[in-house]
């Protein structure tokens, strides 16, 4: 089969013939129809993001495809079924604290790297081998719509954070980093889940205004100034009601002070979920006042990716029409143009923009 191979960090992808994957018990072989190319893929491939990813490797996290073959223990999946290839691979012997690898992208800890040595190659290829439980049936779709269905990957990460904070209908959510791909997806999901109000915070006024245009009065934008104290007050004032929860998707280049300013808007008993990249490239720590956290009953937690159960809930939101995949503008590239796709993704980052490879 054809695949885009990263020989080493800092090299261009090479599209070449590689061996077809073999599958065994507990595995599924999928023909990749569309694979998302995240805006920061180039930073991963260059090594700038310092992701744990052994080379040479076929990168690519997640895909929409059709089942080619299943292992002997599969009872429901059939060849031809449309599936989402979930890149979040969990160790089966980890109990409540499984080791995790992001197939074709990164790994967490020593156990995750051990898992990665087997589920290594990702979806920038004509076929991918994944664990049976990572082939999530999505039901019939039109082949030409496979690209926009790749938005599942972005939505799942955002949805995982909302589930982690136990977000409820009628609550007010502040999205820190709302103008990015994950932040804007969080806004769309929270509104679909019945948010009273979504406060969209960021520095790009044009994108913030576009979010308001898309979602109406229940979304209120706040353009940040860089003055932490002033920004905290501006977000609270703009919300107009107590802020129940904060979801943070700030990128690695953002300062901890921006994240702190958002968290400090929370009402008593509020929750914050951190899912971005602040501090990944160095810089100050996220320093929050101990007395304020304690006396105001604040919960701050991290969330990496999502629990597997999130997939069925998200598919329900999509199939019900509460989430419209037509929000995304999709740019498609053939596998032969993988390097062009990576560059295009970097140059066209932001809310509701998506680049995909079509092997």
Short mmCIF file of C-alpha atoms in Angstrom, two decimals:
data_model
loop_
_atom_site.label_atom_id
_atom_site.label_comp_id
_atom_site.label_asym_id
_atom_site.label_seq_id
_atom_site.Cartn_x
_atom_site.Cartn_y
_atom_site.Cartn_z
CA UNK A 1 0.00 0.00 0.00
CA UNK A 2 0.96 3.66 -0.28
CA UNK A 3 1.76 5.65 2.85
CA UNK A 4 3.30 8.99 3.81
CA UNK A 5 6.34 8.13 5.93
CA UNK A 6 8.27 10.48 8.25
CA UNK A 7 11.90 9.19 8.10
CA UNK A 8 13.02 11.40 11.01
CA UNK A 9 11.99 14.60 12.73
CA UNK A 10 12.65 17.60 10.53
CA UNK A 11 12.36 15.64 7.28
CA UNK A 12 9.68 15.94 4.66
CA UNK A 13 7.12 13.17 4.36
CA UNK A 14 7.95 10.55 1.75
CA UNK A 15 5.06 8.86 -0.04
CA UNK A 16 6.19 5.32 -0.72
CA UNK A 17 5.14 1.68 -0.84
CA UNK A 18 5.03 -0.06 2.54
CA UNK A 19 3.83 -3.49 3.61
CA UNK A 20 0.09 -3.94 4.05
CA UNK A 21 -0.82 -4.26 7.75
CA UNK A 22 -1.70 -7.72 9.10
CA UNK A 23 -4.38 -8.08 11.77
CA UNK A 24 -5.06 -10.62 14.46
CA UNK A 25 -7.48 -11.11 17.31
CA UNK A 26 -8.79 -7.81 18.68
CA UNK A 27 -7.87 -5.81 15.59
CA UNK A 28 -9.55 -4.28 12.56
CA UNK A 29 -8.11 -3.28 9.20
CA UNK A 30 -9.62 -0.10 7.74
CA UNK A 31 -9.37 1.45 4.29
CA UNK A 32 -8.68 5.12 5.01
CA UNK A 33 -11.01 7.40 3.06
CA UNK A 34 -10.20 10.71 4.80
CA UNK A 35 -7.62 11.57 7.45
CA UNK A 36 -7.50 14.96 9.22
CA UNK A 37 -4.33 17.04 9.10
CA UNK A 38 -4.24 19.19 12.22
CA UNK A 39 -2.95 22.74 11.96
CA UNK A 40 0.07 21.93 14.14
CA UNK A 41 1.04 18.73 12.29
CA UNK A 42 4.10 20.48 10.89
CA UNK A 43 5.26 21.29 14.44
CA UNK A 44 4.89 17.62 15.38
CA UNK A 45 6.82 16.42 12.33
CA UNK A 46 9.60 18.95 12.84
CA UNK A 47 10.03 17.91 16.47
CA UNK A 48 9.11 21.38 17.76
CA UNK A 49 6.25 19.97 19.85
CA UNK A 50 8.52 17.34 21.44
CA UNK A 51 5.92 14.63 21.03
CA UNK A 52 6.98 11.08 21.83
CA UNK A 53 6.87 9.51 18.39
CA UNK A 54 9.48 7.01 17.13
CA UNK A 55 10.68 7.34 13.56
CA UNK A 56 10.44 6.20 10.86
CA UNK A 57 6.69 6.30 11.22
CA UNK A 58 3.47 6.84 9.30
CA UNK A 59 1.88 9.82 11.09
CA UNK A 60 -1.77 10.76 11.21
CA UNK A 61 -4.19 10.68 14.15
CA UNK A 62 -7.69 9.46 13.37
CA UNK A 63 -9.60 8.91 10.15
CA UNK A 64 -12.90 8.12 8.52
CA UNK A 65 -12.80 4.87 6.60
CA UNK A 66 -14.44 1.59 5.71
CA UNK A 67 -13.74 -1.73 7.34
CA UNK A 68 -11.67 -4.03 5.12
CA UNK A 69 -11.26 -6.96 7.53
CA UNK A 70 -12.00 -7.84 11.15
CA UNK A 71 -10.38 -10.17 13.64
CA UNK A 72 -12.01 -13.46 14.72
CA UNK A 73 -13.47 -11.96 17.89
CA UNK A 74 -15.43 -9.14 16.19
CA UNK A 75 -19.17 -9.77 16.50
CA UNK A 76 -20.80 -6.70 14.93
CA UNK A 77 -18.41 -4.93 12.59
CA UNK A 78 -18.57 -6.07 8.99
CA UNK A 79 -16.42 -5.33 5.94
CA UNK A 80 -17.74 -2.20 4.29
CA UNK A 81 -18.96 -0.55 7.49
CA UNK A 82 -18.15 3.14 7.83
CA UNK A 83 -16.12 3.82 10.98
CA UNK A 84 -14.29 6.56 12.82
CA UNK A 85 -10.76 5.38 13.59
CA UNK A 86 -10.24 6.58 17.16
CA UNK A 87 -6.51 7.33 17.63
CA UNK A 88 -6.71 7.14 21.45
CA UNK A 89 -5.42 3.62 22.04
CA UNK A 90 -5.69 2.38 25.63
CA UNK A 91 -3.91 -0.60 27.16
CA UNK A 92 -6.34 -3.44 27.84
CA UNK A 93 -4.54 -4.50 31.01
CA UNK A 94 -4.54 -1.07 32.64
CA UNK A 95 -7.83 -1.25 34.51
CA UNK A 96 -9.03 2.19 35.57
CA UNK A 97 -5.69 3.83 34.73
CA UNK A 98 -4.78 2.51 31.28
CA UNK A 99 -1.63 3.49 29.47
CA UNK A 100 -2.43 5.59 26.42
CA UNK A 101 -0.89 6.23 23.04
CA UNK A 102 -2.18 8.48 20.30
CA UNK A 103 -1.66 6.27 17.28
CA UNK A 104 0.43 8.08 14.71
CA UNK A 105 0.99 11.09 16.97
CA UNK A 106 2.33 10.70 20.52
CA UNK A 107 2.31 8.67 23.73
CA UNK A 108 1.99 9.19 27.45
CA UNK A 109 4.67 7.75 29.72
CA UNK A 110 6.66 4.53 29.55
CA UNK A 111 3.60 2.31 29.25
CA UNK A 112 2.17 4.41 26.47
CA UNK A 113 5.44 4.16 24.56
CA UNK A 114 5.39 0.38 24.96
CA UNK A 115 1.87 0.32 23.51
CA UNK A 116 3.04 2.65 20.77
CA UNK A 117 5.67 0.22 19.58
CA UNK A 118 2.85 -2.01 18.35
CA UNK A 119 0.10 0.48 17.41
CA UNK A 120 2.63 2.80 15.85
CA UNK A 121 1.67 3.81 12.33
CA UNK A 122 -1.17 6.25 11.79
CA UNK A 123 -3.64 7.16 9.10
CA UNK A 124 -1.61 8.95 6.42
CA UNK A 125 -1.86 5.71 4.46
CA UNK A 126 -4.26 3.70 2.35
CA UNK A 127 -4.90 1.30 5.24
CA UNK A 128 -4.56 1.38 9.02
CA UNK A 129 -4.64 -1.34 11.66
CA UNK A 130 -6.46 -0.36 14.86
CA UNK A 131 -7.86 -2.09 17.95
CA UNK A 132 -11.38 -3.42 17.43
CA UNK A 133 -12.77 -1.09 20.09
CA UNK A 134 -11.25 1.90 18.27
CA UNK A 135 -13.32 1.28 15.16
CA UNK A 136 -16.45 3.26 16.01
CA UNK A 137 -19.31 2.54 13.63
CA UNK A 138 -20.84 5.80 12.41
CA UNK A 139 -23.54 4.42 10.13
CA UNK A 140 -23.97 5.05 6.40
CA UNK A 141 -22.51 8.23 4.95
CA UNK A 142 -21.92 9.51 1.45
CA UNK A 143 -18.31 8.86 0.36
CA UNK A 144 -17.96 12.49 -0.67
CA UNK A 145 -18.85 13.54 2.89
CA UNK A 146 -16.00 11.58 4.52
CA UNK A 147 -13.86 14.72 4.77
CA UNK A 148 -16.33 16.70 6.85
CA UNK A 149 -16.92 13.68 9.09
CA UNK A 150 -13.26 14.05 10.11
CA UNK A 151 -14.50 16.90 12.31
CA UNK A 152 -15.39 14.12 14.76
CA UNK A 153 -11.75 14.12 15.86
CA UNK A 154 -11.84 17.79 16.86
CA UNK A 155 -15.30 17.58 18.37
CA UNK A 156 -14.44 14.55 20.49
CA UNK A 157 -11.59 16.31 22.24
CA UNK A 158 -13.79 19.31 23.01
CA UNK A 159 -16.66 17.05 24.10
CA UNK A 160 -14.31 15.12 26.36
CA UNK A 161 -13.61 18.29 28.31
CA UNK A 162 -17.28 19.16 28.66
CA UNK A 163 -18.04 15.67 29.96
CA UNK A 164 -15.10 15.88 32.36
CA UNK A 165 -16.55 19.02 33.95
CA UNK A 166 -20.07 17.53 33.93
CA UNK A 167 -21.37 20.47 31.95
CA UNK A 168 -25.12 20.87 32.35
CA UNK A 169 -27.92 22.53 30.33
CA UNK A 170 -28.57 26.04 31.53
CA UNK A 171 -24.98 26.68 32.62
CA UNK A 172 -22.67 29.43 31.39
CA UNK A 173 -19.35 28.36 29.91
CA UNK A 174 -16.27 30.49 29.25
CA UNK A 175 -14.08 29.16 26.43
CA UNK A 176 -10.47 30.30 26.83
CA UNK A 177 -8.85 30.14 23.40
CA UNK A 178 -12.19 30.27 21.60
CA UNK A 179 -10.83 31.36 18.22
CA UNK A 180 -8.93 28.14 17.57
CA UNK A 181 -10.21 24.90 16.10
CA UNK A 182 -10.81 23.17 19.43
CA UNK A 183 -12.12 26.26 21.20
CA UNK A 184 -14.68 27.04 18.51
CA UNK A 185 -15.79 23.40 18.50
CA UNK A 186 -16.28 23.67 22.27
CA UNK A 187 -18.55 26.66 21.78
CA UNK A 188 -20.66 24.81 19.21
CA UNK A 189 -20.96 21.77 21.45
CA UNK A 190 -21.86 23.70 24.60
CA UNK A 191 -24.63 25.52 22.77
CA UNK A 192 -25.89 22.21 21.33
CA UNK A 193 -25.92 20.79 24.88
CA UNK A 194 -28.16 23.61 26.12
CA UNK A 195 -25.77 26.23 27.47
CA UNK A 196 -27.44 29.36 28.77
CA UNK A 197 -24.52 31.38 27.46
CA UNK A 198 -21.06 30.81 26.01
CA UNK A 199 -18.42 33.47 26.64
CA UNK A 200 -15.89 33.27 23.79
CA UNK A 201 -12.55 34.80 24.80
CA UNK A 202 -9.65 35.47 22.46
CA UNK A 203 -7.58 38.11 20.70
CA UNK A 204 -8.79 37.73 17.13
CA UNK A 205 -11.75 40.09 16.93
CA UNK A 206 -12.63 39.01 13.39
CA UNK A 207 -13.01 35.37 14.40
CA UNK A 208 -14.90 36.29 17.57
CA UNK A 209 -17.37 38.33 15.53
CA UNK A 210 -17.77 35.41 13.14
CA UNK A 211 -18.61 33.12 16.06
CA UNK A 212 -21.27 35.59 17.16
CA UNK A 213 -22.65 35.67 13.62
CA UNK A 214 -22.81 31.88 13.48
CA UNK A 215 -24.38 31.24 16.87
CA UNK A 216 -26.37 34.35 17.78
CA UNK A 217 -27.01 36.04 21.09
CA UNK A 218 -26.25 33.05 23.30
CA UNK A 219 -22.57 33.49 22.38
CA UNK A 220 -20.91 36.63 23.70
CA UNK A 221 -17.38 37.48 22.49
CA UNK A 222 -14.66 39.12 24.57
CA UNK A 223 -11.51 40.52 22.96
CA UNK A 224 -8.61 40.15 25.40
CA UNK A 225 -6.27 43.06 26.02
CA UNK A 226 -3.34 41.26 27.66
CA UNK A 227 -3.92 42.95 31.01
CA UNK A 228 -4.85 39.95 33.18
CA UNK A 229 -6.84 41.80 35.84
CA UNK A 230 -8.70 43.89 33.27
CA UNK A 231 -9.42 40.83 31.14
CA UNK A 232 -10.84 38.90 34.09
CA UNK A 233 -13.22 41.74 34.86
CA UNK A 234 -14.14 42.16 31.18
CA UNK A 235 -15.03 38.47 30.86
CA UNK A 236 -17.15 38.54 34.02
CA UNK A 237 -18.88 41.74 32.96
CA UNK A 238 -19.57 40.50 29.43
CA UNK A 239 -21.00 37.21 30.68
CA UNK A 240 -23.66 39.12 32.59
CA UNK A 241 -24.34 36.06 34.75
CA UNK A 242 -22.10 33.93 36.99
CA UNK A 243 -19.66 31.79 35.02
CA UNK A 244 -20.12 28.14 35.96
CA UNK A 245 -17.23 26.59 34.06
CA UNK A 246 -14.12 27.35 32.00
CA UNK A 247 -12.67 25.17 29.26
CA UNK A 248 -9.12 26.11 28.26
CA UNK A 249 -7.69 25.35 24.82
CA UNK A 250 -4.91 27.93 24.71
CA UNK A 251 -1.95 27.01 22.46
CA UNK A 252 1.64 26.40 23.68
CA UNK A 253 2.72 29.94 22.81
CA UNK A 254 0.09 31.50 25.11
CA UNK A 255 1.19 32.68 28.54
CA UNK A 256 -0.04 31.13 31.76
CA UNK A 257 -1.38 34.53 32.70
CA UNK A 258 -4.05 34.31 29.99
CA UNK A 259 -5.23 30.96 31.32
CA UNK A 260 -5.18 32.29 34.88
CA UNK A 261 -7.27 35.32 33.95
CA UNK A 262 -10.00 33.04 32.57
CA UNK A 263 -10.03 30.69 35.57
CA UNK A 264 -10.32 33.64 37.96
CA UNK A 265 -13.73 34.49 36.46
CA UNK A 266 -15.36 31.42 38.03
CA UNK A 267 -18.24 31.69 40.46
CA UNK A 268 -18.14 29.94 43.82
CA UNK A 269 -18.19 26.21 43.13
CA UNK A 270 -17.02 26.70 39.54
CA UNK A 271 -15.00 24.19 37.51
CA UNK A 272 -12.11 24.61 35.10
CA UNK A 273 -10.81 21.99 32.67
CA UNK A 274 -7.37 22.47 31.10
CA UNK A 275 -6.85 20.86 27.68
CA UNK A 276 -4.48 23.22 25.86
CA UNK A 277 -0.73 23.49 25.52
CA UNK A 278 0.24 26.28 27.95
CA UNK A 279 3.74 25.65 29.31
CA UNK A 280 4.56 22.95 26.79
CA UNK A 281 7.35 25.10 25.37
CA UNK A 282 8.46 26.51 28.72
CA UNK A 283 7.47 29.73 30.47
CA UNK A 284 5.82 30.54 33.77
CA UNK A 285 3.75 28.08 35.77
CA UNK A 286 0.01 28.39 36.19
CA UNK A 287 -0.09 30.02 39.65
CA UNK A 288 -3.53 30.20 41.23
CA UNK A 289 -4.23 31.65 44.71
CA UNK A 290 -4.62 28.84 47.23
CA UNK A 291 -7.05 30.79 49.49
CA UNK A 292 -9.29 31.68 46.53
CA UNK A 293 -9.46 28.05 45.34
CA UNK A 294 -10.19 26.77 48.83
CA UNK A 295 -12.71 29.34 49.97
CA UNK A 296 -14.58 29.42 46.68
CA UNK A 297 -14.74 25.62 46.29
CA UNK A 298 -13.05 25.77 42.87
CA UNK A 299 -12.26 22.60 40.91
CA UNK A 300 -9.35 22.65 38.45
CA UNK A 301 -8.56 19.48 36.51
CA UNK A 302 -6.68 18.42 33.44
CA UNK A 303 -8.19 16.32 30.68
CA UNK A 304 -6.19 14.63 27.95
CA UNK A 305 -8.38 13.51 25.07
CA UNK A 306 -11.66 11.83 26.12
CA UNK A 307 -13.19 8.67 27.52
CA UNK A 308 -14.27 6.09 24.96
CA UNK A 309 -17.91 6.53 25.98
CA UNK A 310 -17.84 10.05 24.55
CA UNK A 311 -18.01 8.74 20.98
CA UNK A 312 -21.58 7.45 21.15
CA UNK A 313 -22.80 10.67 22.75
CA UNK A 314 -21.15 12.81 20.10
CA UNK A 315 -22.54 10.68 17.28
CA UNK A 316 -25.98 11.20 18.81
CA UNK A 317 -25.52 14.98 18.72
CA UNK A 318 -24.45 14.80 15.07
CA UNK A 319 -27.16 12.41 13.91
CA UNK A 320 -29.83 14.43 15.72
CA UNK A 321 -28.78 17.58 13.86
CA UNK A 322 -27.74 19.42 17.01
CA UNK A 323 -24.19 19.58 15.64
CA UNK A 324 -23.90 20.50 11.97
CA UNK A 325 -20.79 19.16 10.26
CA UNK A 326 -21.50 21.66 7.50
CA UNK A 327 -19.96 24.31 9.78
CA UNK A 328 -16.54 23.13 8.63
CA UNK A 329 -14.85 24.28 5.44
CA UNK A 330 -12.86 21.28 4.21
CA UNK A 331 -9.77 21.37 1.98
CA UNK A 332 -8.87 17.97 0.54
CA UNK A 333 -5.53 16.68 -0.75
CA UNK A 334 -4.49 13.35 -2.28
CA UNK A 335 -1.95 11.29 -0.36
CA UNK A 336 0.70 12.15 -2.96
CA UNK A 337 0.45 15.79 -1.81
CA UNK A 338 0.88 15.05 1.90
CA UNK A 339 3.55 17.72 2.44
CA UNK A 340 1.41 20.31 0.71
CA UNK A 341 -1.49 19.33 2.97
CA UNK A 342 0.65 19.81 6.10
CA UNK A 343 1.69 23.29 4.94
CA UNK A 344 -1.88 24.17 4.00
CA UNK A 345 -3.16 23.10 7.42
CA UNK A 346 -0.65 25.40 9.14
CA UNK A 347 -1.51 28.34 6.89
CA UNK A 348 -5.27 27.85 7.23
CA UNK A 349 -5.68 27.22 10.94
CA UNK A 350 -8.61 28.45 12.96
CA UNK A 351 -12.28 28.09 13.63
CA UNK A 352 -14.16 25.59 11.47
CA UNK A 353 -11.34 25.07 8.98
CA UNK A 354 -10.14 21.57 8.24
CA UNK A 355 -7.52 19.99 6.01
CA UNK A 356 -7.77 16.30 5.12
CA UNK A 357 -5.84 13.73 3.16
CA UNK A 358 -7.79 11.43 0.85
CA UNK A 359 -5.72 8.25 0.39
#
